[in-house]
XYZ file of C-alpha atoms in Angstrom:
649
model
C 234.734 64.078 -43.072
C 235.231 60.522 -44.332
C 232.338 58.541 -45.837
C 231.916 54.948 -46.919
C 229.627 53.788 -49.732
C 228.323 50.221 -49.959
C 225.920 48.571 -52.422
C 224.499 45.149 -53.018
C 222.124 43.884 -55.684
C 220.877 40.751 -57.380
C 223.499 41.392 -60.114
C 226.039 39.769 -57.862
C 226.485 36.000 -58.172
C 227.659 33.750 -55.343
C 231.322 33.905 -56.342
C 231.429 37.688 -56.098
C 228.890 37.982 -53.337
C 229.999 40.395 -50.621
C 227.394 41.415 -48.085
C 226.789 44.963 -46.958
C 228.367 44.204 -43.586
C 231.413 42.598 -45.184
C 231.903 45.661 -47.411
C 231.780 47.905 -44.337
C 234.268 45.653 -42.568
C 236.745 45.862 -45.473
C 236.397 49.662 -45.724
C 236.762 50.138 -41.943
C 239.887 47.944 -41.888
C 241.478 49.899 -44.765
C 240.673 53.245 -43.158
C 242.074 52.072 -39.809
C 245.295 50.870 -41.470
C 245.715 54.377 -42.895
C 244.892 56.173 -39.682
C 241.391 57.185 -40.770
C 237.883 56.775 -39.325
C 234.646 56.422 -41.349
C 232.342 59.138 -40.032
C 229.266 58.398 -42.172
C 227.845 55.530 -44.226
C 225.804 55.593 -47.420
C 224.249 52.354 -48.618
C 221.966 50.941 -51.318
C 220.748 47.443 -50.606
C 219.030 45.524 -53.410
C 219.662 48.173 -56.102
C 221.256 47.374 -59.474
C 224.597 48.925 -60.320
C 223.523 49.689 -63.855
C 221.371 52.578 -62.726
C 222.624 55.609 -60.811
C 219.283 56.832 -59.507
C 219.839 55.210 -56.090
C 218.759 56.855 -52.786
C 222.037 56.320 -50.930
C 224.171 57.303 -53.928
C 222.094 60.445 -54.587
C 222.425 61.548 -50.970
C 226.188 60.955 -50.999
C 226.659 63.083 -54.160
C 224.520 65.842 -52.642
C 226.652 65.839 -49.478
C 229.928 66.138 -51.396
C 229.459 69.896 -51.554
C 228.723 70.073 -47.833
C 231.047 68.230 -45.489
C 232.299 65.114 -47.274
C 236.006 65.115 -48.134
C 236.829 61.481 -48.863
C 234.683 58.571 -50.064
C 235.756 54.943 -49.636
C 234.277 52.045 -51.716
C 235.291 48.405 -51.921
C 235.577 48.260 -55.757
C 234.443 50.002 -58.909
C 231.454 47.664 -59.328
C 229.999 49.060 -56.048
C 229.945 52.539 -57.632
C 228.247 51.225 -60.747
C 228.373 48.851 -63.710
C 227.966 51.397 -66.512
C 231.385 52.072 -68.036
C 230.807 55.586 -69.401
C 228.917 56.816 -66.330
C 231.571 55.531 -63.898
C 234.330 57.311 -65.863
C 232.279 60.529 -65.798
C 231.817 60.062 -62.052
C 235.573 59.816 -61.546
C 236.035 63.069 -63.485
C 233.357 64.695 -61.324
C 235.220 63.762 -58.135
C 238.393 65.282 -59.546
C 236.606 68.450 -60.677
C 235.056 68.910 -57.236
C 238.445 68.267 -55.596
C 237.086 65.335 -53.613
C 239.053 62.280 -52.667
C 237.767 58.881 -53.906
C 239.472 55.662 -52.861
C 238.562 52.325 -54.469
C 240.194 49.707 -52.265
C 240.205 46.439 -54.252
C 241.016 48.178 -57.567
C 243.854 50.201 -55.946
C 242.467 53.498 -57.221
C 243.141 56.921 -55.681
C 241.553 59.972 -57.388
C 244.508 62.096 -56.253
C 246.806 59.725 -58.209
C 246.068 59.815 -61.978
C 248.815 57.366 -62.997
C 246.468 54.327 -63.379
C 245.849 53.676 -67.112
C 243.652 50.582 -66.604
C 240.597 52.293 -65.106
C 238.662 52.209 -68.390
C 239.321 48.456 -68.761
C 238.136 47.771 -65.218
C 234.927 49.771 -65.609
C 234.290 48.205 -69.049
C 234.641 44.746 -67.521
C 232.102 45.629 -64.827
C 229.617 46.789 -67.475
C 230.139 43.635 -69.547
C 229.521 41.548 -66.443
C 226.023 42.943 -65.858
C 225.153 42.755 -69.581
C 226.331 39.148 -69.838
C 224.321 38.296 -66.740
C 221.281 39.974 -68.269
C 221.691 37.967 -71.509
C 221.916 34.711 -69.576
C 218.735 35.551 -67.694
C 216.972 36.523 -70.942
C 218.018 33.269 -72.627
C 216.787 31.237 -69.677
C 213.480 33.115 -69.587
C 213.119 32.871 -73.374
C 213.609 29.099 -73.282
C 210.910 28.725 -70.622
C 208.615 31.069 -72.530
C 208.882 28.974 -75.695
C 207.803 25.988 -73.624
C 204.723 27.899 -72.452
C 205.813 27.952 -68.820
C 204.064 30.458 -66.544
C 206.821 31.891 -64.389
C 204.766 34.522 -62.566
C 201.803 34.164 -60.249
C 198.544 33.195 -62.000
C 196.013 36.036 -62.314
C 192.882 36.458 -60.232
C 190.642 33.433 -60.730
C 193.478 30.894 -60.917
C 195.968 29.171 -58.650
C 198.729 26.589 -58.979
C 198.166 22.983 -58.056
C 199.616 22.254 -54.618
C 201.291 19.041 -55.820
C 202.312 20.004 -59.370
C 203.156 23.719 -59.632
C 203.112 23.565 -63.436
C 199.346 22.870 -63.422
C 197.037 25.925 -63.318
C 193.606 25.412 -61.754
C 190.447 27.518 -61.654
C 189.393 28.926 -58.281
C 185.572 28.437 -58.482
C 184.552 31.349 -56.227
C 186.838 33.818 -57.995
C 185.706 32.485 -61.385
C 182.098 33.347 -60.451
C 183.152 36.948 -59.726
C 184.885 37.165 -63.117
C 181.823 35.794 -64.927
C 179.705 38.341 -63.047
C 181.917 41.194 -64.317
C 181.527 40.007 -67.927
C 177.745 39.600 -67.582
C 177.344 43.052 -66.046
C 179.382 44.674 -68.800
C 177.349 42.961 -71.527
C 174.176 44.046 -69.721
C 175.143 47.677 -70.255
C 177.119 48.592 -67.141
C 180.387 50.511 -67.388
C 183.680 50.089 -65.501
C 182.743 52.485 -62.701
C 179.276 51.041 -62.066
C 180.652 47.502 -61.985
C 183.491 48.522 -59.647
C 181.065 50.228 -57.251
C 178.784 47.202 -57.261
C 181.630 44.780 -56.505
C 182.785 47.002 -53.638
C 179.239 47.324 -52.245
C 178.858 43.528 -52.348
C 182.090 43.108 -50.331
C 183.674 41.077 -53.102
C 187.438 40.854 -52.459
C 189.769 42.597 -54.875
C 192.538 40.625 -56.676
C 195.198 42.075 -54.351
C 193.149 41.057 -51.269
C 192.926 37.511 -52.575
C 196.649 37.511 -53.321
C 197.453 38.700 -49.787
C 195.356 35.858 -48.323
C 197.374 33.364 -50.358
C 200.637 34.938 -49.224
C 199.546 34.618 -45.592
C 198.693 30.945 -46.147
C 202.084 30.335 -47.806
C 203.967 32.368 -45.171
C 205.606 34.769 -47.656
C 204.031 38.216 -47.374
C 205.173 40.805 -49.943
C 205.472 44.566 -49.486
C 202.846 45.324 -52.138
C 199.925 47.509 -51.101
C 196.523 45.865 -50.853
C 193.564 47.616 -52.520
C 190.335 47.113 -50.603
C 188.140 48.985 -53.107
C 187.505 47.947 -56.686
C 188.644 50.470 -59.313
C 187.848 51.049 -62.981
C 191.290 49.770 -63.962
C 190.753 46.482 -62.083
C 187.508 45.869 -63.967
C 189.150 46.808 -67.274
C 192.039 44.422 -66.582
C 189.606 41.519 -66.102
C 187.792 42.386 -69.348
C 191.014 42.820 -71.350
C 192.844 39.696 -70.222
C 192.543 36.819 -72.697
C 194.115 34.547 -70.061
C 190.494 33.915 -69.042
C 189.718 32.176 -72.374
C 192.655 29.795 -71.943
C 195.192 31.853 -73.948
C 198.657 32.288 -72.514
C 200.722 35.227 -73.797
C 204.406 35.717 -73.163
C 206.771 38.485 -74.159
C 203.993 41.089 -74.146
C 206.561 43.661 -73.029
C 210.342 43.810 -73.361
C 213.219 46.220 -72.932
C 216.122 46.900 -75.248
C 218.623 47.910 -72.582
C 219.393 46.275 -69.276
C 217.526 48.806 -67.201
C 215.590 50.647 -69.872
C 211.838 51.102 -69.987
C 209.555 48.258 -70.957
C 207.952 48.576 -74.390
C 205.018 46.724 -75.897
C 205.938 43.840 -78.159
C 203.854 43.481 -81.371
C 201.359 40.612 -81.199
C 203.049 38.738 -84.039
C 206.298 38.648 -82.017
C 204.664 37.456 -78.785
C 204.692 33.843 -77.666
C 201.018 32.762 -77.752
C 199.669 29.438 -76.530
C 196.017 28.698 -77.284
C 194.052 26.422 -74.940
C 196.977 26.516 -72.526
C 194.839 26.159 -69.381
C 191.153 25.806 -68.408
C 189.023 28.754 -69.550
C 186.720 30.732 -67.255
C 185.122 32.777 -70.079
C 184.091 31.291 -73.422
C 185.600 32.798 -76.561
C 182.248 34.059 -77.886
C 181.625 36.072 -74.711
C 185.168 37.458 -74.682
C 184.931 38.445 -78.348
C 181.577 40.142 -77.721
C 183.021 42.152 -74.827
C 185.926 43.361 -76.992
C 183.458 44.462 -79.709
C 181.324 46.267 -77.138
C 184.353 48.085 -75.694
C 185.366 49.309 -79.133
C 181.789 50.313 -79.956
C 181.294 52.170 -76.674
C 184.582 54.012 -77.054
C 183.563 55.034 -80.573
C 180.065 56.212 -79.573
C 181.018 57.712 -76.186
C 178.672 55.267 -74.467
C 177.872 56.300 -70.881
C 176.427 53.037 -69.544
C 172.908 51.970 -68.654
C 170.750 54.303 -66.584
C 168.631 53.662 -63.533
C 168.326 50.473 -61.546
C 170.224 47.441 -62.729
C 172.122 44.513 -61.243
C 169.810 42.022 -59.660
C 166.775 43.609 -61.282
C 165.344 43.950 -64.781
C 167.750 45.402 -67.304
C 166.338 48.861 -68.117
C 167.241 48.682 -71.804
C 167.862 45.237 -73.320
C 168.534 46.837 -76.715
C 171.544 48.679 -75.359
C 173.137 51.147 -77.705
C 171.809 49.748 -81.015
C 168.393 51.520 -81.137
C 168.230 54.773 -83.158
C 165.730 57.266 -84.560
C 165.703 56.889 -88.338
C 165.119 60.616 -88.960
C 167.308 62.550 -86.505
C 169.784 59.774 -85.695
C 169.547 60.093 -81.911
C 169.167 57.125 -79.618
C 165.796 55.845 -78.454
C 165.343 55.984 -74.711
C 163.152 53.605 -72.655
C 160.012 54.957 -70.961
C 157.102 53.345 -69.092
C 153.396 54.148 -69.421
C 150.603 52.878 -67.248
C 147.523 51.668 -69.110
C 144.261 50.429 -67.653
C 145.421 46.823 -67.815
C 149.161 46.963 -67.152
C 152.374 48.944 -67.248
C 153.837 48.990 -70.751
C 157.391 49.749 -71.766
C 158.163 51.852 -74.861
C 161.144 53.371 -76.613
C 160.984 56.977 -77.747
C 163.270 59.297 -79.719
C 165.490 61.075 -77.194
C 165.500 64.315 -79.196
C 161.691 64.373 -79.467
C 161.306 63.470 -75.796
C 163.673 66.154 -74.486
C 163.426 68.964 -77.067
C 160.049 68.482 -78.736
C 158.830 68.151 -82.324
C 160.652 71.274 -83.424
C 163.853 69.192 -83.456
C 162.310 65.829 -84.425
C 158.854 65.678 -85.988
C 157.645 62.346 -84.564
C 158.121 60.385 -81.346
C 159.147 57.220 -83.249
C 157.420 55.355 -80.433
C 157.665 51.574 -80.340
C 156.605 49.164 -77.612
C 159.311 46.840 -76.347
C 157.165 43.726 -76.832
C 156.489 44.701 -80.449
C 160.154 45.368 -81.088
C 161.131 42.081 -79.488
C 158.602 40.272 -81.690
C 159.979 41.869 -84.864
C 163.568 41.047 -83.908
C 162.620 37.448 -83.101
C 160.894 36.998 -86.453
C 163.837 38.547 -88.260
C 166.375 36.333 -86.481
C 164.337 33.220 -87.296
C 164.397 34.156 -90.963
C 168.166 34.722 -90.960
C 169.147 31.189 -89.944
C 169.216 29.716 -93.448
C 171.178 32.686 -94.797
C 173.619 32.372 -91.903
C 174.231 28.708 -92.698
C 174.920 29.603 -96.348
C 177.443 32.269 -95.345
C 179.247 29.852 -93.024
C 179.464 27.226 -95.766
C 181.166 29.750 -98.059
C 183.686 30.538 -95.326
C 184.454 26.838 -94.991
C 185.583 26.818 -98.601
C 187.716 29.964 -98.398
C 191.488 29.875 -98.266
C 192.416 33.000 -96.325
C 196.151 32.533 -96.738
C 195.728 32.216 -100.494
C 193.654 35.398 -100.534
C 196.397 37.233 -98.678
C 198.969 35.925 -101.139
C 196.846 36.950 -104.078
C 196.456 40.437 -102.655
C 200.208 40.730 -102.132
C 200.854 39.555 -105.681
C 198.415 42.105 -107.099
C 200.099 44.837 -105.111
C 203.528 43.794 -106.383
C 202.306 43.687 -109.989
C 200.875 47.181 -109.674
C 204.080 48.529 -108.173
C 206.079 46.994 -111.011
C 203.700 48.498 -113.565
C 203.977 51.932 -111.950
C 207.773 51.742 -111.917
C 207.748 50.572 -115.544
C 205.650 53.583 -116.595
C 207.967 55.922 -114.685
C 210.983 54.421 -116.440
C 209.219 54.901 -119.766
C 208.640 58.535 -118.818
C 212.342 59.038 -118.146
C 213.267 57.446 -121.490
C 210.668 59.616 -123.244
C 212.105 62.831 -121.839
C 215.629 61.745 -122.746
C 214.590 60.921 -126.296
C 212.752 64.244 -126.570
C 215.959 66.107 -125.776
C 217.870 64.054 -128.402
C 215.252 64.687 -131.076
C 215.273 68.406 -130.380
C 219.029 68.550 -130.726
C 218.949 66.663 -134.034
C 215.908 68.234 -135.673
C 215.529 71.672 -134.127
C 213.606 72.873 -137.201
C 210.707 70.602 -136.125
C 210.649 71.874 -132.555
C 206.899 72.578 -132.405
C 205.989 69.154 -133.766
C 208.387 67.400 -131.388
C 206.996 69.283 -128.372
C 203.408 68.499 -129.379
C 204.126 64.796 -129.989
C 206.106 64.212 -126.814
C 203.729 66.273 -124.638
C 200.869 64.080 -125.787
C 202.846 60.920 -125.017
C 203.891 62.340 -121.632
C 200.271 63.163 -120.660
C 199.208 59.649 -121.607
C 201.935 58.083 -119.436
C 201.165 60.380 -116.490
C 197.478 59.427 -116.742
C 198.421 55.734 -116.712
C 200.638 56.253 -113.667
C 197.860 58.093 -111.860
C 195.372 55.335 -112.659
C 197.737 52.631 -111.423
C 198.488 54.564 -108.229
C 194.748 54.896 -107.548
C 194.387 51.124 -108.012
C 197.243 50.565 -105.583
C 195.626 52.883 -103.045
C 192.318 51.037 -103.353
C 194.132 47.723 -102.967
C 195.939 48.933 -99.845
C 192.590 49.846 -98.320
C 191.208 46.385 -99.037
C 190.998 44.259 -95.911
C 191.151 40.501 -95.906
C 188.736 38.913 -93.511
C 190.396 36.564 -91.071
C 189.305 33.042 -90.061
C 188.033 34.364 -86.699
C 185.070 35.880 -88.597
C 183.926 32.322 -89.300
C 184.119 31.543 -85.585
C 181.989 34.595 -84.870
C 179.441 33.457 -87.442
C 179.308 29.993 -85.886
C 178.774 31.584 -82.483
C 176.001 33.680 -83.998
C 174.393 30.516 -85.412
C 174.520 28.888 -81.971
C 172.780 31.932 -80.503
C 170.146 31.877 -83.271
C 169.432 28.196 -82.579
C 169.127 28.933 -78.860
C 166.742 31.818 -79.554
C 164.594 29.689 -81.878
C 164.483 26.877 -79.324
C 163.624 29.159 -76.393
C 161.502 31.724 -78.207
C 163.189 34.591 -76.336
C 166.362 36.646 -76.519
C 168.290 38.699 -73.978
C 170.751 41.595 -74.003
C 173.677 39.277 -74.748
C 171.922 37.834 -77.804
C 171.011 41.289 -79.098
C 174.561 42.598 -78.710
C 175.960 39.557 -80.464
C 173.634 39.634 -83.493
C 172.283 43.161 -83.968
C 174.398 45.919 -85.510
C 171.695 48.613 -85.214
C 167.940 49.178 -85.360
C 166.489 52.315 -86.954
C 162.874 53.115 -86.039
C 160.819 55.179 -88.517
C 157.996 57.692 -87.914
C 155.361 54.946 -87.782
C 157.306 53.004 -85.168
C 158.497 50.394 -87.662
C 162.022 49.050 -87.074
C 164.657 48.516 -89.755
C 166.926 45.824 -88.387
C 170.569 45.525 -89.446
C 172.356 42.346 -88.442
C 176.097 41.965 -88.013
C 178.406 40.218 -90.468
C 176.434 41.566 -93.457
C 173.584 39.091 -92.926
C 170.920 41.747 -93.496
C 171.993 41.973 -97.136
C 170.997 38.344 -97.585
C 167.545 38.501 -95.994
C 164.441 40.066 -97.514
C 162.350 41.104 -94.537
C 160.326 44.163 -93.650
C 158.621 44.524 -90.244
C 155.987 46.742 -91.894
C 155.286 44.047 -94.510
C 155.176 41.430 -91.790
C 152.722 43.512 -89.804
C 150.477 43.991 -92.843
C 150.652 40.262 -93.545
C 149.589 39.660 -89.961
C 146.746 42.155 -90.223
C 145.559 40.556 -93.453
C 145.682 37.176 -91.739
C 143.386 38.471 -88.991
C 140.985 39.889 -91.633
C 140.969 36.536 -93.436
C 140.298 34.742 -90.148
C 137.320 37.021 -89.386
C 135.873 36.295 -92.833
C 136.511 32.546 -92.433
C 134.838 32.506 -89.005
C 131.805 34.290 -90.462
C 131.634 31.761 -93.326
C 131.930 28.879 -90.827
C 129.260 30.370 -88.509
C 125.961 28.591 -89.148
C 123.907 30.764 -86.774
C 123.282 33.584 -89.226
C 124.627 36.200 -86.845
C 127.827 36.972 -84.917
C 129.198 39.176 -82.111
C 132.447 40.799 -80.997
C 132.675 38.344 -78.083
C 132.308 35.307 -80.381
C 134.903 36.540 -82.879
C 137.446 37.664 -80.255
C 137.242 34.362 -78.361
C 137.663 32.253 -81.493
C 140.539 34.340 -82.896
C 142.312 34.265 -79.531
C 141.909 30.488 -79.475
C 143.644 30.393 -82.863
C 146.650 32.272 -81.508
C 145.791 35.953 -82.106
C 145.040 37.735 -78.846
C 142.023 39.954 -79.416
C 139.644 41.585 -76.945
C 136.063 42.549 -77.777
C 137.296 46.111 -78.087
C 140.233 45.317 -80.388
C 138.033 43.212 -82.716
C 135.656 46.121 -83.446
C 137.765 47.642 -86.306
C 137.533 44.311 -88.155
C 133.740 44.186 -87.595
C 133.470 47.732 -88.990
C 135.394 46.553 -92.068
C 132.926 43.653 -92.468
C 130.034 46.135 -92.339
C 131.746 48.307 -94.995
C 132.003 45.218 -97.222
C 128.297 44.537 -96.690
C 128.893 41.208 -94.949
C 127.445 42.296 -91.579
C 124.804 44.770 -90.462
C 123.792 46.079 -87.054
C 120.670 44.810 -85.224
C 118.678 46.055 -82.265
C 119.170 42.776 -80.416
C 122.177 42.950 -78.023
C 122.334 39.119 -77.962
C 122.599 39.035 -81.770
C 124.329 42.368 -82.515
C 125.387 41.641 -86.124
C 123.434 39.785 -88.777
C 125.270 37.943 -91.581
C 123.505 39.387 -94.629
C 125.465 37.760 -97.470
C 125.667 34.137 -98.499
C 128.768 32.021 -98.050
C 129.421 32.183 -101.799
C 129.137 35.994 -101.862
C 131.434 36.310 -98.828
C 133.976 33.986 -100.475
C 133.992 36.185 -103.604
C 134.632 39.297 -101.463
C 137.397 37.487 -99.594
C 139.198 36.657 -102.842
C 138.962 40.278 -103.974
C 141.118 41.196 -101.007
C 143.048 37.951 -100.486
C 143.223 36.297 -103.908
C 145.823 33.650 -102.933
C 143.776 32.199 -100.080
C 142.489 28.698 -100.917
C 138.701 28.326 -100.675
C 138.854 24.982 -98.879
C 141.248 26.199 -96.170
C 139.646 26.337 -92.714
C 140.247 29.025 -90.104
C 142.386 26.622 -88.067
C 144.514 25.715 -91.099
C 144.894 29.391 -91.950
C 146.101 30.139 -88.448
C 148.608 27.266 -88.456
C 150.011 28.258 -91.858
C 150.320 31.997 -91.317
C 150.860 32.484 -87.622
C 154.472 33.355 -86.735
C 154.156 34.460 -83.162
C 151.446 34.985 -80.570
C 153.230 37.194 -78.118
C 150.749 40.043 -78.324
C 148.944 42.460 -80.617
C 150.547 44.959 -82.933
C 148.780 48.211 -83.596
C 147.043 48.562 -86.948
C 149.287 49.054 -89.950
C 148.777 52.346 -91.772
C 147.878 50.547 -94.993
C 145.750 47.877 -93.279
C 144.552 45.558 -95.955
């Protein structure tokens, strides 16, 4: 049985272009001239000749052992453009006893007299490689110019008039921003993907297909109608959305080899190349969160989310100080309202056998402490940024490299000295063998000293290699942090995004007191203790009670009077919550109970006596300061009451 093989690919330029039908025509004409008929055709349309894993070619080689006797091709380049593989193929035909006829190259496998086959096949291989180089040079030139040669990603499109201009698609941009916000809010890839699918938000491939329909050029690519984890990850990974354009992210060494990642330093990067959908601070935060969640095996937020209250605004940064487990959010219904707390997960699930205390802290209290802490950090943050402004990062890198080189030279110098020492030892032994013991002792001591020096220098080199130079992008992160701090101070609130950007971790102790650690080492610059702050606040309330009693000219007081006046000054106190302070006043002998419910507490000490008692407990409080002045000077926040500090006054 006679077979014909035809192939066409984009390797072929216009000069050498021969269509599939034209190849068949040439082969049929040749066969007819020689009294033969082509019984079967094998073809590969649109497949490169540099690879041999082609459907039509594979089938033809499989059928050689069945019923194929002779194979006709137009020329060697139709078989392939890889010199070595084509020569091996010719040998295979001969070994199998099959007849191969290459028409244009006048080759007959049953006639081995042609000595130019290797040259012909080499020329075919050079042709495809030269073509590949030309294409690479052309692409490389356009890459260096920052030209986007592929379709813009989801969220962008080309301008209809000027194709070189990339524009934001507003509706798609909103979807992308939604993905970033949901991830920062604690949702993982899967939860975000499910939400996007449930909301009937079109996938990137669906959007692309709509554009193809509008342009009248529909591709064969499959269209995904359901959002996947990988789609969400691609949106979160792609710095194209902050205006950065990367080229040469992947490359291949051979014409049809596998693509390999190109190191970042070898990529073509264009900053601010096109309009950004996501700001750099948000993108940077997302990358930090991804790394953090991968490291801690984060499983995403629990319960209801998206369109409702975020169940845990403190994300993955809240920990039990004693057992190290995370704190989990819980809700408790009180007589007045529902209150939200955080509790040690180990204590909550396994009991006090595994963690002694609940480490319970109310969300409002925690938020208040974090707010106060962030307010205090602003000045320190400004100081840190100013130091970064004066730093020369390139000089620091150079200095580090110079130190490393000096150490390496010192190490090599000591090793050379060691070699010379051993050589000299051998010479001395040969000259003065009678002093062998003394020579050994002297040189061993010198050898130990040199080895110790080498070891010390190598340890210094190791330490130096582990030293990391901070990059200028740290300064950008600090500036972003300062912007967030200013926003928080102006608004008096903070959300999940702010917390993730500023807070490294929060450890809650047995008494429910948080130890806050800020990012970028800011906590090392700020002297703040939530417990001390709470005690200061408690002492302020005590001082206010004493001041109100001093200022009261009626000679008596009540829980209602004191609670109303303290609340008016910014400290929310009910009649019930003011009672511990009244009990303290009775212990100090300032108040005493009466039988009159309208005048429940008599003021039994004079203003002078009360002032003396006040200074015994609060010695720094000026005598002339009024209750209103005291409140204005000491009040940080009036967002709610804290429970009593263990060491009260």
